[in-house]
């Protein structure tokens, strides 16, 4: 991409905006920058992210989304975010020194109210293995989280 991209944008369909808003305020440790009927937006500065949510109460169980992630610079950053999530009551789980998606990584995971998985991760090294344990993408590209 040969542009001056400002930040990634993710738009999620959610069943219950209030529940999702409460979850993401805890996960991101900030208030939404815009809340309207059926819509909320977070303008995260670090890491840069434009996260929007649209309420779709009849949202089905099927989705093409595998998982969402925030890449950080170090294992200490992973552990700091994991601690923040734990203190916010989000029940994170961690995977340290895991081989996933052809990389050795340290990571932590949480689920939002609609079951979307978020990971915070650092890439430690390249790997010749795809992975496939709980919490990693399988060879068919699906997330195999427990």
mmCIF file of C-alpha atoms in Angstrom:
data_model
loop_
_atom_site.group_PDB
_atom_site.id
_atom_site.type_symbol
_atom_site.label_atom_id
_atom_site.label_comp_id
_atom_site.label_asym_id
_atom_site.label_seq_id
_atom_site.Cartn_x
_atom_site.Cartn_y
_atom_site.Cartn_z
ATOM 1 C CA UNK A 1 0.000 0.000 0.000
ATOM 2 C CA UNK A 2 1.540 3.239 -1.109
ATOM 3 C CA UNK A 3 -0.433 5.779 0.912
ATOM 4 C CA UNK A 4 -0.068 7.786 4.089
ATOM 5 C CA UNK A 5 -2.257 5.510 6.178
ATOM 6 C CA UNK A 6 -3.174 7.033 9.519
ATOM 7 C CA UNK A 7 -4.421 3.943 11.386
ATOM 8 C CA UNK A 8 -6.186 0.640 10.855
ATOM 9 C CA UNK A 9 -9.982 0.601 10.987
ATOM 10 C CA UNK A 10 -12.071 -2.295 12.242
ATOM 11 C CA UNK A 11 -15.848 -2.226 12.141
ATOM 12 C CA UNK A 12 -17.661 -4.893 14.140
ATOM 13 C CA UNK A 13 -21.291 -5.900 14.094
ATOM 14 C CA UNK A 14 -22.375 -6.456 17.717
ATOM 15 C CA UNK A 15 -25.583 -7.858 19.219
ATOM 16 C CA UNK A 16 -25.731 -5.550 22.240
ATOM 17 C CA UNK A 17 -24.043 -2.171 21.924
ATOM 18 C CA UNK A 18 -24.148 -1.408 25.656
ATOM 19 C CA UNK A 19 -22.433 -4.707 26.561
ATOM 20 C CA UNK A 20 -19.833 -4.282 23.821
ATOM 21 C CA UNK A 21 -19.221 -0.662 24.771
ATOM 22 C CA UNK A 22 -18.586 -1.671 28.397
ATOM 23 C CA UNK A 23 -16.213 -4.461 27.285
ATOM 24 C CA UNK A 24 -14.185 -2.298 24.898
ATOM 25 C CA UNK A 25 -13.938 0.578 27.381
ATOM 26 C CA UNK A 26 -12.306 -1.877 29.790
ATOM 27 C CA UNK A 27 -10.178 -3.594 27.147
ATOM 28 C CA UNK A 28 -8.866 -0.336 25.687
ATOM 29 C CA UNK A 29 -8.838 1.533 29.036
ATOM 30 C CA UNK A 30 -10.630 4.517 27.514
ATOM 31 C CA UNK A 31 -14.098 5.868 26.823
ATOM 32 C CA UNK A 32 -15.586 5.768 23.344
ATOM 33 C CA UNK A 33 -15.014 8.951 21.356
ATOM 34 C CA UNK A 34 -18.466 8.778 19.740
ATOM 35 C CA UNK A 35 -21.660 7.049 20.864
ATOM 36 C CA UNK A 36 -24.875 7.298 18.870
ATOM 37 C CA UNK A 37 -27.991 5.114 18.738
ATOM 38 C CA UNK A 38 -26.788 1.744 17.445
ATOM 39 C CA UNK A 39 -23.213 2.968 16.918
ATOM 40 C CA UNK A 40 -20.009 3.568 18.871
ATOM 41 C CA UNK A 41 -16.459 4.498 17.871
ATOM 42 C CA UNK A 42 -13.099 4.428 19.619
ATOM 43 C CA UNK A 43 -10.274 6.585 18.247
ATOM 44 C CA UNK A 44 -7.284 4.877 19.861
ATOM 45 C CA UNK A 45 -3.977 6.733 19.628
ATOM 46 C CA UNK A 46 -1.589 4.052 20.905
ATOM 47 C CA UNK A 47 -1.635 1.751 19.065
ATOM 48 C CA UNK A 48 -3.350 3.693 16.279
ATOM 49 C CA UNK A 49 -6.798 2.168 15.693
ATOM 50 C CA UNK A 50 -10.207 3.325 14.536
ATOM 51 C CA UNK A 51 -12.633 0.799 16.051
ATOM 52 C CA UNK A 52 -16.323 1.142 15.224
ATOM 53 C CA UNK A 53 -19.299 -0.963 16.313
ATOM 54 C CA UNK A 54 -22.718 -1.227 14.702
ATOM 55 C CA UNK A 55 -25.535 -2.803 16.696
ATOM 56 C CA UNK A 56 -27.207 -5.688 14.846
ATOM 57 C CA UNK A 57 -29.415 -7.435 17.438
ATOM 58 C CA UNK A 58 -30.236 -10.328 15.090
ATOM 59 C CA UNK A 59 -26.565 -11.032 14.368
ATOM 60 C CA UNK A 60 -26.191 -14.722 13.561
ATOM 61 C CA UNK A 61 -23.605 -17.080 14.964
ATOM 62 C CA UNK A 62 -21.733 -17.396 11.660
ATOM 63 C CA UNK A 63 -19.053 -14.894 10.778
ATOM 64 C CA UNK A 64 -15.999 -14.842 8.556
ATOM 65 C CA UNK A 65 -13.921 -13.128 11.242
ATOM 66 C CA UNK A 66 -11.120 -15.270 12.678
ATOM 67 C CA UNK A 67 -9.753 -12.977 15.381
ATOM 68 C CA UNK A 68 -8.500 -9.467 15.971
ATOM 69 C CA UNK A 69 -5.158 -8.380 17.325
ATOM 70 C CA UNK A 70 -2.887 -5.679 18.570
ATOM 71 C CA UNK A 71 0.820 -6.166 17.883
ATOM 72 C CA UNK A 72 3.114 -4.664 20.508
ATOM 73 C CA UNK A 73 6.874 -4.237 20.762
ATOM 74 C CA UNK A 74 7.812 -6.553 23.644
ATOM 75 C CA UNK A 75 6.804 -9.356 25.999
ATOM 76 C CA UNK A 76 6.658 -6.742 28.776
ATOM 77 C CA UNK A 77 4.025 -4.893 26.721
ATOM 78 C CA UNK A 78 2.021 -8.140 26.366
ATOM 79 C CA UNK A 79 2.205 -8.736 30.118
ATOM 80 C CA UNK A 80 1.254 -5.138 30.921
ATOM 81 C CA UNK A 81 -1.842 -5.298 28.688
ATOM 82 C CA UNK A 82 -2.728 -8.751 30.090
ATOM 83 C CA UNK A 83 -2.524 -7.318 33.633
ATOM 84 C CA UNK A 84 -4.682 -4.341 32.633
ATOM 85 C CA UNK A 85 -7.279 -6.719 31.165
ATOM 86 C CA UNK A 86 -7.193 -8.904 34.292
ATOM 87 C CA UNK A 87 -7.663 -5.884 36.574
ATOM 88 C CA UNK A 88 -10.634 -4.826 34.415
ATOM 89 C CA UNK A 89 -12.227 -8.247 34.967
ATOM 90 C CA UNK A 90 -11.928 -9.428 31.356
ATOM 91 C CA UNK A 91 -10.449 -12.839 32.232
ATOM 92 C CA UNK A 92 -7.476 -12.956 29.854
ATOM 93 C CA UNK A 93 -5.542 -16.107 29.087
ATOM 94 C CA UNK A 94 -1.949 -16.055 27.995
ATOM 95 C CA UNK A 95 0.193 -18.069 25.633
ATOM 96 C CA UNK A 96 3.898 -17.612 26.009
ATOM 97 C CA UNK A 97 6.547 -18.929 23.627
ATOM 98 C CA UNK A 98 3.862 -20.331 21.325
ATOM 99 C CA UNK A 99 4.429 -21.127 17.668
ATOM 100 C CA UNK A 100 1.558 -19.686 15.688
ATOM 101 C CA UNK A 101 1.123 -18.447 12.140
ATOM 102 C CA UNK A 102 4.746 -19.201 11.265
ATOM 103 C CA UNK A 103 6.109 -17.171 14.174
ATOM 104 C CA UNK A 104 7.181 -17.698 17.765
ATOM 105 C CA UNK A 105 5.061 -15.323 19.862
ATOM 106 C CA UNK A 106 4.073 -14.278 23.361
ATOM 107 C CA UNK A 107 0.408 -13.313 23.580
ATOM 108 C CA UNK A 108 -2.693 -12.842 25.698
ATOM 109 C CA UNK A 109 -6.341 -13.229 24.654
ATOM 110 C CA UNK A 110 -9.799 -11.936 25.659
ATOM 111 C CA UNK A 111 -13.309 -12.488 24.231
ATOM 112 C CA UNK A 112 -15.774 -9.651 23.665
ATOM 113 C CA UNK A 113 -19.513 -10.120 24.434
ATOM 114 C CA UNK A 114 -20.155 -11.452 20.908
ATOM 115 C CA UNK A 115 -17.356 -14.031 21.095
ATOM 116 C CA UNK A 116 -14.835 -12.109 18.988
ATOM 117 C CA UNK A 117 -11.343 -12.926 20.151
ATOM 118 C CA UNK A 118 -8.720 -10.243 20.633
ATOM 119 C CA UNK A 119 -5.047 -10.976 21.084
ATOM 120 C CA UNK A 120 -2.211 -8.734 22.145
ATOM 121 C CA UNK A 121 1.039 -10.204 20.872
ATOM 122 C CA UNK A 122 4.720 -9.771 20.154
ATOM 123 C CA UNK A 123 6.559 -11.672 17.432
ATOM 124 C CA UNK A 124 9.755 -13.098 18.889
ATOM 125 C CA UNK A 125 11.092 -14.949 15.832
ATOM 126 C CA UNK A 126 10.103 -16.541 12.558
ATOM 127 C CA UNK A 127 9.058 -20.186 12.660
ATOM 128 C CA UNK A 128 8.780 -22.909 10.058
ATOM 129 C CA UNK A 129 5.585 -24.170 11.736
ATOM 130 C CA UNK A 130 2.054 -22.840 11.223
ATOM 131 C CA UNK A 131 1.034 -23.913 14.709
ATOM 132 C CA UNK A 132 -2.465 -25.062 15.538
ATOM 133 C CA UNK A 133 -2.644 -25.356 19.295
ATOM 134 C CA UNK A 134 -5.490 -23.700 21.199
ATOM 135 C CA UNK A 135 -5.368 -19.991 20.513
ATOM 136 C CA UNK A 136 -3.659 -20.179 17.160
ATOM 137 C CA UNK A 137 -4.701 -20.239 13.528
ATOM 138 C CA UNK A 138 -4.905 -23.693 12.008
ATOM 139 C CA UNK A 139 -3.702 -24.587 8.535
ATOM 140 C CA UNK A 140 -7.146 -23.836 7.106
ATOM 141 C CA UNK A 141 -6.880 -20.259 8.415
ATOM 142 C CA UNK A 142 -9.428 -20.701 11.204
ATOM 143 C CA UNK A 143 -8.677 -19.707 14.756
ATOM 144 C CA UNK A 144 -8.511 -22.800 16.971
ATOM 145 C CA UNK A 145 -9.015 -21.141 20.327
ATOM 146 C CA UNK A 146 -10.420 -23.024 23.256
#
